[in-house]
Tab-separated table of C-alpha atoms in Angstrom:
chain	number	residue	atom	x	y	z
M	187	MET	CA	15.035	-2.893	-17.945
M	188	THR	CA	12.988	0.319	-17.962
M	189	SER	CA	10.363	1.153	-15.228
M	190	LYS	CA	6.708	0.546	-15.877
M	191	ALA	CA	4.419	3.542	-15.695
M	192	VAL	CA	0.844	3.277	-15.014
M	193	SER	CA	-1.804	6.041	-14.513
M	194	ARG	CA	-5.353	6.180	-13.107
M	195	LEU	CA	-7.869	8.804	-13.914
M	196	THR	CA	-10.603	9.306	-11.375
M	197	PHE	CA	-13.873	11.178	-11.276
M	198	GLU	CA	-15.657	12.517	-8.237
M	199	VAL	CA	-19.365	12.836	-8.012
M	200	SER	CA	-20.549	16.261	-7.144
M	201	LYS	CA	-23.248	16.940	-4.420
M	202	ASP	CA	-26.075	16.480	-6.856
M	203	GLY	CA	-24.968	13.023	-7.529
M	204	LYS	CA	-25.034	13.569	-11.318
M	205	THR	CA	-22.315	15.885	-12.249
M	206	TYR	CA	-18.919	14.500	-12.633
M	207	SER	CA	-15.586	16.517	-12.669
M	208	PRO	CA	-12.086	15.215	-13.080
M	209	PHE	CA	-10.264	15.186	-9.820
M	210	TRP	CA	-6.734	13.761	-10.053
M	211	ILE	CA	-4.325	11.722	-12.103
M	212	THR	CA	-1.631	9.407	-10.538
M	213	THR	CA	1.135	7.793	-12.173
M	214	TYR	CA	3.496	5.196	-10.892
M	215	LYS	CA	6.941	3.887	-11.712
M	216	TYR	CA	8.441	0.610	-10.451
M	217	ASP	CA	11.901	-0.511	-9.504
M	218	PRO	CA	13.262	-2.743	-12.288
M	219	VAL	CA	14.707	-5.187	-9.774
M	220	VAL	CA	12.108	-5.350	-6.975
M	221	GLN	CA	9.270	-4.799	-9.431
M	222	SER	CA	6.563	-4.490	-6.733
M	223	PHE	CA	8.216	-1.436	-5.129
M	224	VAL	CA	7.052	1.956	-6.467
M	225	THR	CA	9.993	4.248	-7.069
M	226	GLU	CA	7.794	7.315	-8.036
M	227	GLN	CA	4.267	8.222	-7.276
M	228	LYS	CA	3.085	11.456	-8.793
M	229	THR	CA	-0.403	12.901	-8.211
M	230	LEU	CA	-1.502	15.988	-10.072
M	231	MET	CA	-4.974	17.706	-9.166
M	232	TRP	CA	-7.382	19.216	-11.502
M	233	ASN	CA	-7.485	22.952	-11.406
M	234	ALA	CA	-10.688	24.363	-12.790
M	235	ASP	CA	-9.404	27.918	-13.419
M	236	SER	CA	-6.404	26.920	-15.490
M	237	ALA	CA	-8.136	23.701	-16.932
M	238	ALA	CA	-5.010	21.843	-16.208
M	239	TYR	CA	-3.581	19.208	-13.776
M	240	VAL	CA	-1.254	20.799	-11.222
M	241	PHE	CA	0.532	20.275	-7.947
M	242	GLY	CA	-2.507	21.230	-5.780
M	243	ASP	CA	-3.704	20.653	-2.103
M	244	GLY	CA	-3.294	16.881	-1.747
M	245	GLY	CA	-1.026	16.508	-4.892
M	246	GLY	CA	2.539	15.760	-4.917
M	247	CYS	CA	5.455	13.645	-6.057
M	248	LYS	CA	7.300	11.009	-4.159
M	249	ARG	CA	10.366	9.516	-5.490
M	250	TRP	CA	12.914	6.931	-4.240
M	251	ASN	CA	16.509	6.812	-5.708
M	252	ILE	CA	18.211	3.571	-5.095
M	253	VAL	CA	21.903	2.865	-5.424
M	254	ARG	CA	23.217	-0.732	-5.666
M	255	ASP	CA	26.710	-2.167	-5.721
M	256	ALA	CA	28.041	-4.532	-8.395
M	257	ARG	CA	26.540	-7.440	-6.577
M	258	GLY	CA	23.150	-5.887	-6.788
M	259	ARG	CA	22.958	-5.180	-3.022
M	260	VAL	CA	21.207	-1.935	-2.055
M	261	LEU	CA	23.595	0.580	-0.443
M	262	THR	CA	21.384	3.529	-0.242
M	263	SER	CA	17.815	4.738	-0.943
M	264	GLU	CA	16.880	8.375	-0.906
M	265	TYR	CA	13.365	9.553	-0.462
M	266	TRP	CA	12.536	12.843	-2.250
M	267	TYR	CA	9.088	14.781	-2.007
M	268	GLN	CA	7.580	17.688	-3.854
M	269	ASP	CA	4.083	19.396	-3.560
M	270	TYR	CA	2.554	22.626	-4.463
M	271	SER	CA	4.438	24.646	-1.862
M	272	THR	CA	7.868	23.341	-3.036
M	273	PRO	CA	9.057	24.362	-6.601
M	274	THR	CA	11.569	21.459	-6.683
M	275	PRO	CA	11.819	17.970	-5.083
M	276	GLN	CA	13.311	17.915	-1.615
M	277	LEU	CA	15.356	15.109	-0.028
M	278	LYS	CA	13.423	14.114	2.938
M	279	GLN	CA	14.964	10.768	4.000
M	280	ARG	CA	17.726	8.363	3.346
M	281	LEU	CA	18.472	4.672	4.044
M	282	THR	CA	22.042	3.299	4.371
M	283	ALA	CA	22.726	-0.484	4.616
M	284	THR	CA	25.898	-2.057	5.973
M	285	TYR	CA	27.036	-5.545	4.950
M	286	ALA	CA	29.376	-8.020	6.620
M	287	ASP	CA	31.008	-10.525	4.243
M	288	SER	CA	31.051	-13.083	6.866
M	289	VAL	CA	27.329	-12.917	6.986
M	290	GLY	CA	26.545	-12.128	3.363
M	291	HIS	CA	23.527	-10.025	4.208
M	292	ALA	CA	22.885	-6.494	5.645
M	293	VAL	CA	23.618	-6.482	9.242
M	294	ASP	CA	22.833	-2.743	10.049
M	295	ILE	CA	20.233	-0.552	8.389
M	296	LYS	CA	19.995	3.120	9.149
M	297	TYR	CA	17.491	5.786	8.423
M	298	GLU	CA	18.261	9.550	8.483
M	299	GLY	CA	15.873	12.379	8.321
M	300	LEU	CA	16.011	16.222	8.332
M	301	GLU	CA	15.316	17.341	11.984
M	302	TYR	CA	15.224	20.978	13.116
M	303	ASP	CA	18.300	21.897	15.362
M	304	TYR	CA	17.233	24.745	17.666
M	305	ASN	CA	21.024	25.453	18.416
M	306	THR	CA	21.778	26.244	14.757
M	307	ASN	CA	18.172	27.131	13.717
M	308	GLU	CA	18.266	25.022	10.651
M	309	ASP	CA	17.288	21.479	9.471
M	310	VAL	CA	20.113	19.009	9.926
M	311	TRP	CA	20.455	15.335	9.118
M	312	GLN	CA	20.013	13.212	12.119
M	313	GLU	CA	19.555	9.350	12.609
M	314	THR	CA	15.823	8.728	13.095
M	315	GLU	CA	15.753	5.000	13.552
M	316	SER	CA	17.961	1.999	12.830
M	317	TYR	CA	18.088	-1.773	12.840
M	318	ARG	CA	21.337	-3.309	14.099
M	319	SER	CA	22.702	-6.955	14.472
M	320	ILE	CA	19.935	-8.009	11.973
M	321	LYS	CA	19.169	-11.697	11.558
M	322	TRP	CA	17.466	-12.959	8.522
M	323	ALA	CA	15.240	-16.059	7.658
M	324	ALA	CA	15.626	-15.025	4.015
M	325	THR	CA	16.787	-11.923	2.072
M	326	ASP	CA	17.800	-11.248	-1.434
M	327	ASP	CA	19.607	-7.932	-0.428
M	328	GLN	CA	17.301	-6.093	-2.973
M	329	TYR	CA	15.061	-4.495	-0.445
M	330	VAL	CA	14.638	-0.762	-0.614
M	331	ASP	CA	12.877	-0.247	2.717
M	332	ILE	CA	12.166	-2.039	5.899
M	333	ASP	CA	8.388	-1.637	6.039
M	334	ALA	CA	6.070	-2.597	8.982
M	335	SER	CA	5.853	-6.229	7.794
M	336	PHE	CA	9.472	-6.856	7.268
M	337	LEU	CA	8.593	-8.423	3.815
M	338	GLN	CA	9.578	-7.274	0.405
M	339	GLY	CA	10.509	-9.780	-2.265
M	340	GLU	CA	12.349	-12.517	-0.345
M	341	GLN	CA	13.159	-10.246	2.550
M	342	ARG	CA	12.229	-11.800	5.958
M	343	MET	CA	13.674	-10.315	9.101
M	344	LEU	CA	13.949	-12.593	12.189
M	345	ALA	CA	15.477	-10.342	14.781
M	346	ALA	CA	17.274	-7.073	15.346
M	347	ASP	CA	18.260	-4.470	18.005
M	348	THR	CA	16.070	-1.335	17.388
M	349	TYR	CA	17.198	2.241	17.900
M	350	TYR	CA	15.279	5.568	17.706
M	351	ALA	CA	17.318	8.918	17.528
M	352	GLY	CA	20.296	6.887	18.343
M	353	GLN	CA	18.796	5.547	21.592
M	354	ALA	CA	18.193	1.871	22.136
M	355	ASN	CA	14.619	0.957	21.795
M	356	GLY	CA	14.526	-2.721	22.568
M	357	THR	CA	14.857	-6.007	20.674
M	358	LEU	CA	12.712	-7.064	17.880
M	359	SER	CA	11.745	-10.812	17.074
M	360	VAL	CA	9.561	-11.787	14.176
M	361	THR	CA	7.861	-15.167	13.349
M	362	TYR	CA	6.102	-16.172	10.170
M	363	ASP	CA	3.401	-18.735	9.409
M	364	ALA	CA	4.907	-21.977	7.727
M	365	LYS	CA	2.312	-21.981	4.853
M	366	ASN	CA	1.879	-18.171	4.294
M	367	VAL	CA	4.807	-15.898	5.178
M	368	GLU	CA	2.499	-12.906	4.860
M	369	ASP	CA	0.851	-13.956	8.212
M	370	TYR	CA	3.513	-12.887	10.607
M	371	ALA	CA	3.891	-11.641	14.318
M	372	TYR	CA	6.441	-9.658	16.067
M	373	VAL	CA	7.494	-8.595	19.548
M	374	ILE	CA	9.437	-5.327	20.542
M	375	ASP	CA	10.649	-5.803	24.113
M	376	GLN	CA	11.750	-2.506	25.707
M	377	PRO	CA	13.412	-3.191	29.026
M	378	GLY	CA	11.847	-0.902	31.716
M	379	VAL	CA	9.119	0.191	29.427
M	380	GLY	CA	7.110	-2.805	28.256
M	381	LYS	CA	6.352	-4.936	25.252
M	382	GLN	CA	4.449	-4.430	21.956
M	383	GLU	CA	3.025	-7.487	20.379
M	384	PHE	CA	1.525	-7.617	16.922
M	385	LYS	CA	0.120	-10.400	14.921
M	386	ILE	CA	-1.665	-10.562	11.526
M	387	TRP	CA	-3.344	-13.526	9.715
M	388	THR	CA	-5.534	-14.008	6.740
M	389	THR	CA	-9.036	-15.328	7.348
M	390	ASP	CA	-10.374	-16.459	4.084
M	391	ALA	CA	-9.398	-17.298	0.505
M	392	ASN	CA	-10.193	-13.673	-0.593
M	393	GLY	CA	-7.348	-12.319	1.365
M	394	SER	CA	-9.367	-10.828	4.242
M	395	TYR	CA	-7.299	-10.322	7.322
M	396	GLU	CA	-7.258	-9.357	11.048
M	397	TYR	CA	-4.520	-7.927	13.241
M	398	HIS	CA	-4.181	-7.449	16.927
M	399	ASN	CA	-1.812	-4.952	18.288
M	400	LYS	CA	-1.114	-5.168	22.029
M	401	THR	CA	1.091	-3.048	24.319
M	402	THR	CA	1.874	-4.012	27.731
M	403	TYR	CA	3.264	-1.257	30.035
M	404	ILE	CA	5.599	-1.545	33.041
M	405	ALA	CA	4.747	0.723	35.944
M	406	ASN	CA	6.997	3.829	35.847
M	407	ASP	CA	6.987	7.366	36.990
M	408	TYR	CA	4.458	8.344	34.165
M	409	GLN	CA	1.903	5.627	34.338
M	410	GLY	CA	0.684	2.642	36.111
M	411	SER	CA	1.274	-0.966	34.506
M	412	GLY	CA	-1.447	-2.282	32.279
M	413	TRP	CA	-2.101	-2.970	28.535
M	414	ASP	CA	-4.019	-1.720	25.526
M	415	LEU	CA	-5.208	-3.781	22.525
M	416	ASP	CA	-6.642	-2.707	19.199
M	417	SER	CA	-7.970	-5.186	16.583
M	418	VAL	CA	-8.543	-4.384	13.013
M	419	VAL	CA	-10.706	-6.455	10.741
M	420	VAL	CA	-10.465	-5.992	6.960
M	421	LYS	CA	-12.712	-8.014	4.639
M	422	ASN	CA	-12.331	-8.455	0.934
M	423	ASP	CA	-14.735	-9.499	-1.692
M	424	ASP	CA	-14.176	-12.454	-4.096
M	425	HIS	CA	-12.387	-9.982	-6.446
M	426	GLY	CA	-9.747	-9.287	-3.724
M	427	TYR	CA	-10.980	-5.793	-3.088
M	428	THR	CA	-11.469	-4.375	0.320
M	429	VAL	CA	-15.189	-3.919	1.182
M	430	SER	CA	-15.012	-3.014	4.958
M	431	GLN	CA	-12.327	-2.128	7.526
M	432	GLU	CA	-13.218	-1.868	11.182
M	433	LYS	CA	-11.048	-1.022	14.156
M	434	PHE	CA	-11.946	-2.139	17.688
M	435	LEU	CA	-10.307	-1.039	20.949
M	436	LEU	CA	-9.842	-2.680	24.338
M	437	SER	CA	-7.950	-2.007	27.508
M	438	ASP	CA	-7.455	-3.414	30.903
M	439	VAL	CA	-9.491	-0.464	32.411
M	440	LYS	CA	-12.398	-1.511	30.216
M	441	VAL	CA	-11.990	-5.122	31.151
M	442	ALA	CA	-11.999	-4.159	34.760
M	443	ASN	CA	-15.308	-2.437	34.134
M	444	GLY	CA	-16.814	-5.327	32.424
M	445	GLU	CA	-16.717	-3.780	28.920
M	446	GLY	CA	-15.888	-5.449	25.697
M	447	TYR	CA	-14.490	-4.357	22.410
M	448	GLU	CA	-15.652	-0.865	21.270
M	449	LEU	CA	-15.854	-0.014	17.558
M	450	GLN	CA	-13.608	3.145	17.285
M	451	ASP	CA	-13.476	3.591	13.495
M	452	GLY	CA	-14.727	1.943	10.420
M	453	ASN	CA	-15.275	2.160	6.683
M	454	LYS	CA	-17.356	0.254	4.250
M	455	TYR	CA	-17.254	0.090	0.486
M	456	HIS	CA	-19.889	-0.697	-2.033
M	457	ILE	CA	-18.213	-1.560	-5.261
M	458	THR	CA	-19.589	-2.041	-8.828
M	459	TYR	CA	-17.452	-3.564	-11.611
M	460	HIS	CA	-16.822	-2.954	-15.245
M	461	PRO	CA	-19.146	-5.403	-17.141
M	462	GLU	CA	-16.247	-6.541	-19.250
M	463	TYR	CA	-12.931	-6.187	-17.571
M	464	ASP	CA	-13.889	-7.008	-14.014
M	465	ILE	CA	-12.218	-3.879	-12.489
M	466	PRO	CA	-13.938	-1.349	-10.135
M	467	GLN	CA	-16.183	1.147	-11.926
M	468	SER	CA	-17.888	2.859	-9.002
M	469	VAL	CA	-17.117	2.829	-5.301
M	470	ALA	CA	-19.468	4.284	-2.489
M	471	TYR	CA	-17.909	4.954	0.815
M	472	GLU	CA	-19.438	4.818	4.315
M	473	GLY	CA	-17.861	5.946	7.418
M	474	TYR	CA	-18.660	5.254	11.078
M	475	TYR	CA	-19.398	8.562	12.726
M	476	TYR	CA	-21.305	10.146	15.631
M	477	ILE	CA	-24.453	11.524	14.206
M	478	SER	CA	-27.029	13.814	15.735
M	479	THR	CA	-30.367	12.326	16.437
M	480	ASP	CA	-32.234	15.560	17.323
M	481	PRO	CA	-32.636	18.148	14.485
M	482	ASP	CA	-33.466	20.893	16.862
M	483	ASN	CA	-30.560	20.283	19.146
M	484	PRO	CA	-27.830	18.994	16.811
M	485	TRP	CA	-25.237	19.205	19.621
M	486	GLY	CA	-27.156	17.617	22.390
M	487	SER	CA	-27.728	13.982	21.084
M	488	PHE	CA	-25.595	11.648	19.087
M	489	GLU	CA	-25.539	8.005	18.091
M	490	GLN	CA	-22.775	6.132	16.146
M	491	ARG	CA	-23.708	4.733	12.722
M	492	TYR	CA	-22.441	4.189	9.257
M	493	VAL	CA	-23.168	7.148	6.737
M	494	GLU	CA	-22.167	7.607	3.149
M	495	THR	CA	-19.371	10.010	2.949
M	496	LYS	CA	-18.153	9.862	-0.709
M	497	ARG	CA	-18.885	8.308	-4.049
M	498	THR	CA	-16.217	8.014	-6.890
M	499	ASP	CA	-16.431	6.698	-10.383
M	500	TYR	CA	-13.385	5.608	-12.240
M	501	SER	CA	-12.714	6.022	-15.690
M	502	ASP	CA	-11.005	3.170	-17.758
M	503	TYR	CA	-7.686	2.270	-16.290
M	504	ILE	CA	-4.992	3.526	-18.638
M	505	ASN	CA	-1.418	2.768	-19.425
M	506	ALA	CA	1.013	5.565	-19.897
M	507	ALA	CA	3.791	4.748	-22.200
M	508	GLU	CA	7.055	6.310	-20.777
M	509	GLY	CA	7.900	9.449	-22.649
M	510	ALA	CA	5.000	9.172	-24.996
M	511	GLY	CA	3.015	12.149	-23.564
M	512	GLU	CA	-0.309	10.329	-24.216
M	513	PHE	CA	-2.764	8.192	-22.400
M	514	THR	CA	-4.306	5.133	-24.294
M	515	ALA	CA	-7.515	4.164	-22.737
M	516	ILE	CA	-8.518	0.507	-22.456
M	517	LYS	CA	-11.612	0.156	-24.569
M	518	PRO	CA	-13.955	-2.793	-25.164
M	519	VAL	CA	-13.516	-4.510	-28.392
M	520	GLY	CA	-17.265	-5.349	-28.562
M	521	LYS	CA	-17.046	-8.964	-29.492
M	522	SER	CA	-15.946	-12.243	-27.617
M	523	ALA	CA	-12.952	-14.014	-28.728
M	524	VAL	CA	-14.122	-17.542	-28.396
M	525	ASP	CA	-11.297	-19.217	-30.270
M	526	ILE	CA	-8.717	-18.451	-27.347
M	527	ASP	CA	-7.311	-21.552	-25.609
M	528	VAL	CA	-5.917	-20.604	-22.084
M	529	ARG	CA	-3.894	-23.171	-20.296
M	530	MET	CA	-3.117	-22.558	-16.488
M	531	GLY	CA	0.257	-23.973	-15.099
M	532	ALA	CA	1.780	-23.727	-11.703
M	533	ASN	CA	4.119	-20.887	-12.554
M	534	GLN	CA	2.742	-19.715	-15.729
M	535	VAL	CA	-0.196	-19.036	-17.973
M	536	SER	CA	-0.024	-19.939	-21.724
M	537	PHE	CA	-2.486	-19.320	-24.469
M	538	THR	CA	-3.090	-19.754	-28.175
M	539	ALA	CA	-5.055	-17.031	-29.939
M	540	PRO	CA	-5.097	-16.833	-33.789
M	541	GLY	CA	-4.910	-13.178	-34.802
M	542	LEU	CA	-3.436	-12.033	-31.637
M	543	LYS	CA	-2.824	-8.254	-31.327
M	544	SER	CA	-1.586	-7.843	-27.746
M	545	TYR	CA	-2.047	-8.995	-24.186
M	546	ARG	CA	-1.939	-7.268	-20.859
M	547	LEU	CA	-1.741	-8.317	-17.265
M	548	PHE	CA	-3.461	-6.106	-14.617
M	549	ASP	CA	-3.040	-6.395	-10.905
M	550	ALA	CA	-5.980	-6.061	-8.314
M	551	LYS	CA	-5.509	-2.347	-8.306
M	552	GLY	CA	-5.829	-2.106	-12.220
M	553	ARG	CA	-2.065	-1.431	-12.748
M	554	VAL	CA	-0.393	-2.879	-15.748
M	555	CYS	CA	2.163	-5.543	-14.919
M	556	LEU	CA	2.776	-6.684	-18.262
M	557	LEU	CA	2.175	-5.414	-21.926
M	558	ALA	CA	3.171	-7.652	-24.966
M	559	THR	CA	2.380	-8.522	-28.516
M	560	GLY	CA	2.504	-11.680	-30.411
M	561	ARG	CA	1.393	-13.588	-33.322
M	562	ASP	CA	-0.793	-16.600	-32.393
M	563	GLY	CA	-0.341	-16.926	-28.574
M	564	GLY	CA	1.845	-16.029	-25.620
M	565	THR	CA	3.118	-17.141	-22.054
M	566	VAL	CA	2.868	-15.116	-18.882
M	567	ASN	CA	5.407	-16.071	-16.156
M	568	THR	CA	3.747	-15.824	-12.793
M	569	SER	CA	6.478	-17.152	-10.586
M	570	SER	CA	7.771	-13.610	-9.561
M	571	LEU	CA	4.401	-11.998	-9.041
M	572	PRO	CA	3.246	-11.069	-5.528
M	573	LYS	CA	0.347	-13.051	-4.177
M	574	GLY	CA	-3.013	-11.643	-5.250
M	575	GLN	CA	-5.608	-11.448	-7.957
M	576	TYR	CA	-4.746	-10.628	-11.565
M	577	LEU	CA	-6.569	-10.087	-14.898
M	578	LEU	CA	-5.186	-11.202	-18.135
M	579	GLN	CA	-6.586	-9.306	-21.083
M	580	ILE	CA	-6.108	-10.925	-24.577
M	581	VAL	CA	-6.897	-8.875	-27.673
M	582	THR	CA	-7.205	-10.483	-31.122
M	583	ALA	CA	-8.612	-9.497	-34.511
M	584	ASN	CA	-11.726	-11.424	-33.617
M	585	GLY	CA	-12.367	-9.971	-30.141
M	586	VAL	CA	-11.177	-9.723	-26.635
M	587	LYS	CA	-10.994	-12.232	-23.620
M	588	CYS	CA	-10.273	-11.583	-19.983
M	589	VAL	CA	-9.150	-14.303	-17.665
M	590	LYS	CA	-8.875	-14.183	-13.858
M	591	ILE	CA	-5.582	-15.394	-12.402
M	592	ALA	CA	-5.213	-16.059	-8.746
M	593	LYS	CA	-1.586	-16.208	-7.368
């Protein structure tokens, strides 16, 4: 199976609000086994002088090389990075997994990175963090990373001993919601230091969520006992796109002073959608900042409020055929295909469409998950798709039809 490659071309609005200039192109490739995992993300910036896309400030290429054994288990995963300052990709991090036949799953996972050694005056490979004596609720052994949610495919970690730079960093325990495993909580208990408690849960059918991150400190030579708590609230619209994100902060010191949550950071988005394909067409951003209230004394008086910081218009989402060297834009056909019959099942979507030319499945970010052709109909297997919103585009000789799919 070959990796998919998807590109997005964006246009930034200039200061006059009218002139648009190309800004970047990002292409993605995906692991053929864990298909939701990006194995390459390449961003090229527009250079007006050379009129070409190059590795510029903010551009770069990230790549993960994964090695599996004959049983399909991940043995190593290497992370490479390249930007405008490095002529060739540089190996930055590697993951190594150790398996025990009696258990059947990975019991140890180690990360190594390049760290500067002042004794030799050079970068050397050192262990940065590791998970040992891992216990799993479920795992398919096809993970390629241990991310902050401990979730990837069927991967669900229950407990582990954690280490940083080879030193014990406490025990980790994770719990998951019985109905939605993406709602999880974990505790890292560090003897003599304190506990970190984290919980995330969804709040509505659109996938909006909140999380609380609480750290409890034990009195030591550096600080007194106490705790801090930050809370992040992310709201999505009925398309599944984020429309606001706000971060609140609370500490025992503020509680003692009778204070409540304080908004520390926040962003809001105003999204307009493509009239036919139901994907973002324009996004305006607002940020929560300190703004001067006195024009004559700009540094003497401030208040916090949301102000517009950026506005972005997106071109048509485009699919890059691997090795083709061309981008084919998704263009409206112009007529509706009223003779298409779509049937929704538990794990598949099937349809009949006389004169069918092709059909594509897009995820909520506009990435092409499936591209296929057929005669008079087709079937999309949704059982392996991650939870989220999707758009099925069916193109026939008589027109085009787009159907929303919620997983």
